[in-house]
Structures are given as structure tokens and as C-alpha cells.
Coordinates of C-alpha atoms and ligand atoms in Angstrom, one line a residue:
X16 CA -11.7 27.6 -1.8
X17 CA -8.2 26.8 -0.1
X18 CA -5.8 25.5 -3.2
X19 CA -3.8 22.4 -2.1
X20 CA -0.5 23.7 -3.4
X21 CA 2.4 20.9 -3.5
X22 CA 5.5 23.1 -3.0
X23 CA 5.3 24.0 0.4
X24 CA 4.5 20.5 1.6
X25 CA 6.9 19.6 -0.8
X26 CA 9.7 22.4 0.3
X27 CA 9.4 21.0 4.3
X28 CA 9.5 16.9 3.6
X29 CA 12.5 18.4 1.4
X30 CA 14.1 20.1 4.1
X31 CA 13.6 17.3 6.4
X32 CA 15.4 15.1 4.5
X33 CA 18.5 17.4 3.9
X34 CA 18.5 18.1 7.4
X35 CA 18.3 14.1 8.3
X36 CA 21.1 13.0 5.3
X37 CA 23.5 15.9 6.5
X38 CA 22.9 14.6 9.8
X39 CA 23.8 10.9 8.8
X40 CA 26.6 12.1 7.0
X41 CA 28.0 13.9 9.8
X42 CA 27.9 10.2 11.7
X43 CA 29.3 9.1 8.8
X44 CA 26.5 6.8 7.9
X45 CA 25.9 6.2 4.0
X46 CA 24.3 8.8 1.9
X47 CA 21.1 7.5 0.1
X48 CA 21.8 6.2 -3.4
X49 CA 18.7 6.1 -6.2
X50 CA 19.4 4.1 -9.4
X51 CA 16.7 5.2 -11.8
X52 CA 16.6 3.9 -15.1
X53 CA 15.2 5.1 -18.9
X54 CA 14.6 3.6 -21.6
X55 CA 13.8 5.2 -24.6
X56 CA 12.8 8.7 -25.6
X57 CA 9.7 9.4 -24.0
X58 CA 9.1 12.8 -23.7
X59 CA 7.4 12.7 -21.0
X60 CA 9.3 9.8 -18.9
X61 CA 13.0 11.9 -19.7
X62 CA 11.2 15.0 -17.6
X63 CA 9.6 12.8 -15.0
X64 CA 13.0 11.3 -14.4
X65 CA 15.6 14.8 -14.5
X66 CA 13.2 16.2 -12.4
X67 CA 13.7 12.8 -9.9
X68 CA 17.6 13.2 -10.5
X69 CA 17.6 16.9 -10.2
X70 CA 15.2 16.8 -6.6
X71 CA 17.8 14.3 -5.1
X72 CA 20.7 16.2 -5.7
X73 CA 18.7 19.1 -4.1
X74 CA 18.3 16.8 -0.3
X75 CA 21.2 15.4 -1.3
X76 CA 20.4 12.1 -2.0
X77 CA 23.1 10.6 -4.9
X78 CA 21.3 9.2 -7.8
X79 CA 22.5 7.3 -11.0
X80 CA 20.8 7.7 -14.0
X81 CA 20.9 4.8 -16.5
X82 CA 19.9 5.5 -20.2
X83 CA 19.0 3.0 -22.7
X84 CA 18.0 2.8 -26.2
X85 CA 14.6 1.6 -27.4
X86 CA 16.5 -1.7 -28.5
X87 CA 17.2 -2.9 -25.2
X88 CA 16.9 -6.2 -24.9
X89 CA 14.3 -7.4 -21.6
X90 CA 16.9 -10.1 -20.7
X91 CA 19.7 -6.9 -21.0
X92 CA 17.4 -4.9 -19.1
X93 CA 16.6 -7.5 -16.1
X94 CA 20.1 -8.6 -16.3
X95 CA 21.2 -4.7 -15.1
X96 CA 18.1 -4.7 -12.5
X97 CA 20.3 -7.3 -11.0
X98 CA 23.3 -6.3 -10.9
X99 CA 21.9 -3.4 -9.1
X100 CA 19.8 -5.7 -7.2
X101 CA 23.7 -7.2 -5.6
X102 CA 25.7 -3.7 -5.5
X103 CA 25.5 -2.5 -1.8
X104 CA 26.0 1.2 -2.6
X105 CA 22.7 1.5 -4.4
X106 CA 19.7 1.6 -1.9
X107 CA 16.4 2.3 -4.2
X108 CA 16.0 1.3 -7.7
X109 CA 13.7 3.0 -10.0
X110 CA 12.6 1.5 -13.7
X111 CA 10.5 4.2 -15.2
X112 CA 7.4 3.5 -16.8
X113 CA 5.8 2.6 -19.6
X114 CA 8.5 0.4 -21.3
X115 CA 9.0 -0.4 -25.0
X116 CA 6.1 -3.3 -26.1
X117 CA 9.2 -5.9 -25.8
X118 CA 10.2 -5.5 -22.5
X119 CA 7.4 -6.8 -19.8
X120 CA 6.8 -4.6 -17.1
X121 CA 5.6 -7.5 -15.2
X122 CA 9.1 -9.3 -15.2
X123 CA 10.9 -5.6 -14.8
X124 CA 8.9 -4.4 -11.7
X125 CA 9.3 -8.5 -10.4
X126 CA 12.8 -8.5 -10.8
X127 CA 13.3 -5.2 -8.7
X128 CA 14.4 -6.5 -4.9
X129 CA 11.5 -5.7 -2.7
X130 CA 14.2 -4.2 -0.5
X131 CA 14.5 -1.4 -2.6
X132 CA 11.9 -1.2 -4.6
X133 CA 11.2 2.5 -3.8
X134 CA 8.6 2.9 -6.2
X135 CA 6.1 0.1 -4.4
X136 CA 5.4 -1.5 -7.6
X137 CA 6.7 -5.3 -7.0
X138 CA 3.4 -7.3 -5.8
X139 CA 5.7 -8.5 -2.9
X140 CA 5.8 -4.5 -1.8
X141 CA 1.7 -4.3 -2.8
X142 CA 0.7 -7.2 -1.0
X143 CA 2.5 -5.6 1.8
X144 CA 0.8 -2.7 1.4
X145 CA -2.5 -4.8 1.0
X146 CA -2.0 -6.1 4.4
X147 CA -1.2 -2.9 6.1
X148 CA 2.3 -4.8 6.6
X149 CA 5.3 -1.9 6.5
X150 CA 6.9 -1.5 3.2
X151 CA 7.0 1.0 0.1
X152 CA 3.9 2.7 -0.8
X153 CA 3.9 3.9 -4.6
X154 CA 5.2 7.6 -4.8
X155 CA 1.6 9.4 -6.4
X156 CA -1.1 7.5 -3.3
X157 CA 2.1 8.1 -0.7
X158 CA 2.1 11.8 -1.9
X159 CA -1.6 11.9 -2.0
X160 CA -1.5 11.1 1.8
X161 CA 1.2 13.4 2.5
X162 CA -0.5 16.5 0.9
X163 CA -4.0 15.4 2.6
X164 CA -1.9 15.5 6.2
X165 CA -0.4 18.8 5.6
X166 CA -3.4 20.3 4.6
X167 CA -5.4 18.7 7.9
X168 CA -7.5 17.3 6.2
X169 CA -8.8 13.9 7.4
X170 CA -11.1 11.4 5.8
X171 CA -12.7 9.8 8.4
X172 CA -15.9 8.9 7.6
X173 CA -16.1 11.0 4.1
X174 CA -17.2 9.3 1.0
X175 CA -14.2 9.3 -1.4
X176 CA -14.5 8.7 -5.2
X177 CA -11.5 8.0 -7.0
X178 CA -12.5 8.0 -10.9
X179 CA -9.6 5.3 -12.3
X180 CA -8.3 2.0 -11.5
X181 CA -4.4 2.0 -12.3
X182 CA -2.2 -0.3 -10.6
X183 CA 0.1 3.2 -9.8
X184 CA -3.0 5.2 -8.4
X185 CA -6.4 4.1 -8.1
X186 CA -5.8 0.9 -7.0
X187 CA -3.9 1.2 -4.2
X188 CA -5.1 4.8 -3.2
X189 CA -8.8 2.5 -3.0
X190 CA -7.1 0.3 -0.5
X191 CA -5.0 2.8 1.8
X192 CA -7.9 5.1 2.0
X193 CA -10.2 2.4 3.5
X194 CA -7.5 1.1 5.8
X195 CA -8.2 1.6 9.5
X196 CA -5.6 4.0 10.1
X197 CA -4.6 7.9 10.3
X198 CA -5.0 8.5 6.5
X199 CA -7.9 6.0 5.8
X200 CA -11.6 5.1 7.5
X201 CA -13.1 6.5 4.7
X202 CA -16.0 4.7 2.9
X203 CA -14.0 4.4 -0.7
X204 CA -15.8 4.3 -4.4
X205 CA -13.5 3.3 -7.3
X206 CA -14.8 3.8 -10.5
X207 CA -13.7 3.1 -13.9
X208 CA -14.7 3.1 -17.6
X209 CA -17.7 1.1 -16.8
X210 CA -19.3 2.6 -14.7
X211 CA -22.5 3.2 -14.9
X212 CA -23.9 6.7 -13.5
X213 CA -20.5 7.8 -12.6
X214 CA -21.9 11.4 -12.7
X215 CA -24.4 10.5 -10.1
X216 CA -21.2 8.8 -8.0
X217 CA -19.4 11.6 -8.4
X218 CA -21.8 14.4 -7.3
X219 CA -22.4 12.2 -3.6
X220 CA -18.5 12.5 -2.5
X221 CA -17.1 14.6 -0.6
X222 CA -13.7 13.8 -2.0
X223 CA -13.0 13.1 -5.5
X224 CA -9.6 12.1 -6.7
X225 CA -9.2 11.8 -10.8
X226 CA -6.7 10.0 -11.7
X227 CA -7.7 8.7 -15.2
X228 CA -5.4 10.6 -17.6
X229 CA -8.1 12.5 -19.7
X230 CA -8.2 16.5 -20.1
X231 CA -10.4 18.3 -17.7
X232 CA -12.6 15.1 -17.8
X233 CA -14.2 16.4 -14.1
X234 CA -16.9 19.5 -14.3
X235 CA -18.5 21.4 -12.3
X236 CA -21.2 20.0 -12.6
X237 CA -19.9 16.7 -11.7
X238 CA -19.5 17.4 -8.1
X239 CA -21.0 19.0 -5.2
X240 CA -20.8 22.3 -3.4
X241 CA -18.1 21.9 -0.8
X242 CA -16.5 19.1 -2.2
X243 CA -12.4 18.5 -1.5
X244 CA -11.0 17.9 -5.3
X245 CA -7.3 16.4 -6.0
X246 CA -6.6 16.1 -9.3
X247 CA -3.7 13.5 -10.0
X248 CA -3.7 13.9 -14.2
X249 CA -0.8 15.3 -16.0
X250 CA -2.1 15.7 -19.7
X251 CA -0.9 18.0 -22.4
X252 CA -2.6 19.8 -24.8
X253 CA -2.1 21.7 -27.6
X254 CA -1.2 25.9 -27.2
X255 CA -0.2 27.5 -29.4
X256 CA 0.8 30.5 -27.1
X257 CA 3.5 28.6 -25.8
X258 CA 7.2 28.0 -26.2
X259 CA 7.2 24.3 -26.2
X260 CA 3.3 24.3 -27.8
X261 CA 1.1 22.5 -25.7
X262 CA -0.4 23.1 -22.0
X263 CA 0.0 21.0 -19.0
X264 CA -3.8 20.4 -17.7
X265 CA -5.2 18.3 -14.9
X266 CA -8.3 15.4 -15.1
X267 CA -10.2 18.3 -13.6
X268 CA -12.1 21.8 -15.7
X269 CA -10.2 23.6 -12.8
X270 CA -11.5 26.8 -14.0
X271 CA -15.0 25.6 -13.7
X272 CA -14.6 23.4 -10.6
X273 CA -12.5 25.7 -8.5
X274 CA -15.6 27.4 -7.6
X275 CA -17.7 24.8 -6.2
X276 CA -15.0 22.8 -4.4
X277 CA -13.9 23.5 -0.9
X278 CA -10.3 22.4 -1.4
X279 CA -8.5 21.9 -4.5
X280 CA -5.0 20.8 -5.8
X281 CA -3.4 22.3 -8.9
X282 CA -1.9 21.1 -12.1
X283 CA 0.7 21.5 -12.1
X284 CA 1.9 22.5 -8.8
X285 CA 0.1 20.1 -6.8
X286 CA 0.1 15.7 -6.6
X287 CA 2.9 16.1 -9.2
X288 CA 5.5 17.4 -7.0
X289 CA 4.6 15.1 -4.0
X290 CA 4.8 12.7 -5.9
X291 CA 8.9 13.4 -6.2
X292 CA 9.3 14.4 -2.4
X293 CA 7.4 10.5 -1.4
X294 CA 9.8 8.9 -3.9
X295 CA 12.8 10.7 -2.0
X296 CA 11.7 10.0 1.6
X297 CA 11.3 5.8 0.1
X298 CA 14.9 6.6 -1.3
X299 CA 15.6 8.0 2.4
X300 CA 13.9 5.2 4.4
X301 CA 15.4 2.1 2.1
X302 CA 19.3 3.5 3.0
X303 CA 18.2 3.6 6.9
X304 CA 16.8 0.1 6.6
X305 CA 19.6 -1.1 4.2
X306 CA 22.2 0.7 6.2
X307 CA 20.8 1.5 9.5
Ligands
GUN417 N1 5.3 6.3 -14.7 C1 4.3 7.0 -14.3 N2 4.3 7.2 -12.9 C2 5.4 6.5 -12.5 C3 6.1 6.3 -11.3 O1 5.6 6.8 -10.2 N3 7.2 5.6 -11.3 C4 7.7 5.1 -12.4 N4 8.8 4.3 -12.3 N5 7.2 5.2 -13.6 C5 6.0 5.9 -13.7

């Protein structure tokens, strides 16, 4: 079993982008500018985006982060989108997600200017990406992509099973996979909650990708001998033998699963940090088209 670990493939897309800003810099070309904006205090959503701030500083890529208060209003909130929207310095604009019940992400991820919408979640950027037009792919299927490259692994051919729908993962990652191009030809199989016989479904790929958000939902046996496994859940759960008290754990019973799979990606240490380095090299590639 070869573990698909993020941070090397993470560590050189990194490096390239230092490497290419310091270069710019030294033309004296713009540095890339990220906007990313919070509202709230969702655990989870304040470490997803210091960890965003704290990985552009590293390529150095300059990022403002905007904090709000639950009470935001939405027409306070859009109001900012577009006044980031108009300022030339900023290059990519992130709104993390999910939002207070007031505030419609729909209108949020609309308002964000397709031109710098470096999280690929306006339709205008997934219609694009529908089309196999050129624009921003979402940061977790553009990682998934990235990590499949570095590891060689093509999926020509192969039966993929992505278990979950999302518009941030399954979705798209169904479309770009089946796209007649380097990453896709692959014959794709999205499944969902209703499913019927996903076990069966499962145990014909030769690639699953979980992306549904529950515990260790994949077994072992769920999937066949041989099988290539990336495991895009983030969960918690509760241990009591840590600091903080709970466990980070995948969509996949890595323990069990490991064994039978050919090729595996951690959690954490493995979609999770590409999904940082793609959101930097959108960051990266909205300033060169901005400011070429
Ligand atoms: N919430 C979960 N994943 C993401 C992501 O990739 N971007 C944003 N903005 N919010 C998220």
C-alpha cells in the first residue's frame, strides 16, 4: 500500500509558487493579494481559514483577513464583497463557508467577481468548468487532481466512485473526472444518500473518493483488493486522550481499509492540505491574469 501523503506534493506546488512570486517581485510585477472573509465563530471555518492566511504568507502571497460577527447583515456582507469586487490590489476573494442561516450563500458566492473568484464557487466559474472552458476549479477536486498527478496515477479508463454529491466536491469532481482530458476519461459513478446497493457500487471501482462527511463511513469490506482510496472527510470525534478532546478522522475505517487498498490518502495529511496549496496557485493564477 503506497499512502498518498499531501505534504510533499504540497511542499513542491509551494515552492513553485515562492519561487514564481519572488520572481515577479523581482520584475516588480504585483504580489498576489487574497481577501478571505469569516463570519462567525465556527470552529472549524476560523482553522480552515489561519491555516489559508498562514500558507500564503508562507509562498508569500499577501492576504487580508476580514472578521465578522454572527450579526452581519447579508446586504453588509455583499456590500463588502463589492467593494472588494472594485479595489485593484485584491486579486482573489474568498467567503468561507457555511454562513449564518441569514446570509444566502447563493447571493454571497453570486456576488463574488468571476474574475477572482478563487474558490470556483460562482456558477459563472462552474459552468466554465462544466464546459471544460478555462477558469477556477474549486480548491478540494483541483487538489484532488493535483495529488492524483504527483502520485502518477492516471484514471483512464478506471471506474471511479465518488460516494457524495456536494456542490464543493462530488459534484464537480463527477464532471472533471469524466472530461476528456489528462486528469479525466474515467467512466465516473456518483452516489448519494439514495442509493440503492451502494456497497455493491463500491466494491466494483477501482477508485473510490468519499467525500460525504461521516466517520469512517468506508470499510473494508466496502471495497476491493487493489483499490486506489482518497478520502476527502474532515470529521471530529470525541478522544478523550487528547489536548483539545476529540480526533480528526477521515470518511474512510483507514485502519481497516489501508490493507486492502493499493493507494491510500490520509486524514489528515492528505486532500486537506492540497486543498490549501490549489487555493494558493488560483490566488497565483488570478494576479497573473489580473495583472499580467
Ligand atoms: N467550506 C468548506 N470547504 C470550503 C472551501 O473550499 N472554501 C470555502 N470558502 N469554504 C469552504
Amino acid at each position: 500500500m503506497i499512502l498518498m501523503e499531501g505534504k510533499p506534493v504540497a511542499a513542491s506546488i509551494k515552492n513553485e509558487l515562492k519561487a514564481a512570486i519572488s520572481k515577479r517581485s523581482k520584475e516588480n510585477k504585483k504580489t498576489p493579494h487574497l481577501a478571505a472573509i469569516l463570519v462567525g465563530n465556527n470552529g472549524a471555518s476560523e482553522t480552515y481559514v489561519n491555516s489559508k492566511v498562514k500558507n500564503c504568507l508562507e509562498v508569500g502571497i499577501i492576504s487580508s483577513l476580514f472578521k465578522y460577527e454572527n450579526n452581519i447583515t447579508e446586504s453588509e456582507l455583499l456590500q463588502q464583497i463589492k467593494m472588494l469586487n472594485e479595489n485593484d490590489d485584491i486579486d482573489g476573494i474568498l467567503v468561507q463557508l457555511p454562513l449564518p442561516d441569514h446570509i444566502s450563500e447563493k447571493k454571497v458566492i453570486t456576488t463574488i467577481s468571476p474574475a477572482k473568484d478563487v474558490d470556483g464557487f460562482n456558477p459563472v466559474s462552474v459552468g466554465n468548468m462544466v464546459l471544460g472552458f478555462p477558469t477556477f476549479i474549486s480548491a478540494t477536486p483541483y487538489g484532488i487532481l493535483l495529488l492524483l498527478k504527483y502520485y502518477n496515477i492516471s484514471l483512464k479508463s478506471k471506474h471511479v466512485v465518488i460516494i457524495g454529491r456536494s456542490n464543493i466536491v462530488g459534484t464537480p469532481l463527477s464532471i472533471l473526472l469524466s472530461r476528456n482530458n489528462e486528469f479525466g476519461n474515467a467512466t465516473v459513478t456518483l452516489t448519494h444518500s439514495h442509493t440503492a446497493d451502494l456497497k455493491e457500487i463500491c466494491r466494483s471501482a477501482d477508485v473510490i473518493i468519499a467525500a460525504i462527511g461521516k466517520p469512517q463511513f468506508i470499510k473494508a469490506d466496502m471495497i476491493k483488493t487493489g483499490a486506489i482510496v482518497i478520502d476527502v472527510g474532515i470529521n471530529r470525534i470525541k478522544d478523550d486522550n487528547k489536548k483539545n478532546g476529540y480526533a480528526l478522522v477521515g470518511d474512510v475505517d483507514f485502519e481497516s481499509v489501508s490493507n486492502k487498498s493499493s493507494y491510500i490518502s490520509p486524514v489528515p495529511g492528505g486532500v486537506g492540505l492540497m486543498t490549501i496549496a490549489a487555493l494558493l496557485k488560483n490566488t497565483f493564477n488570478a494576479c497573473i491574469y489580473l495583472h499580467p
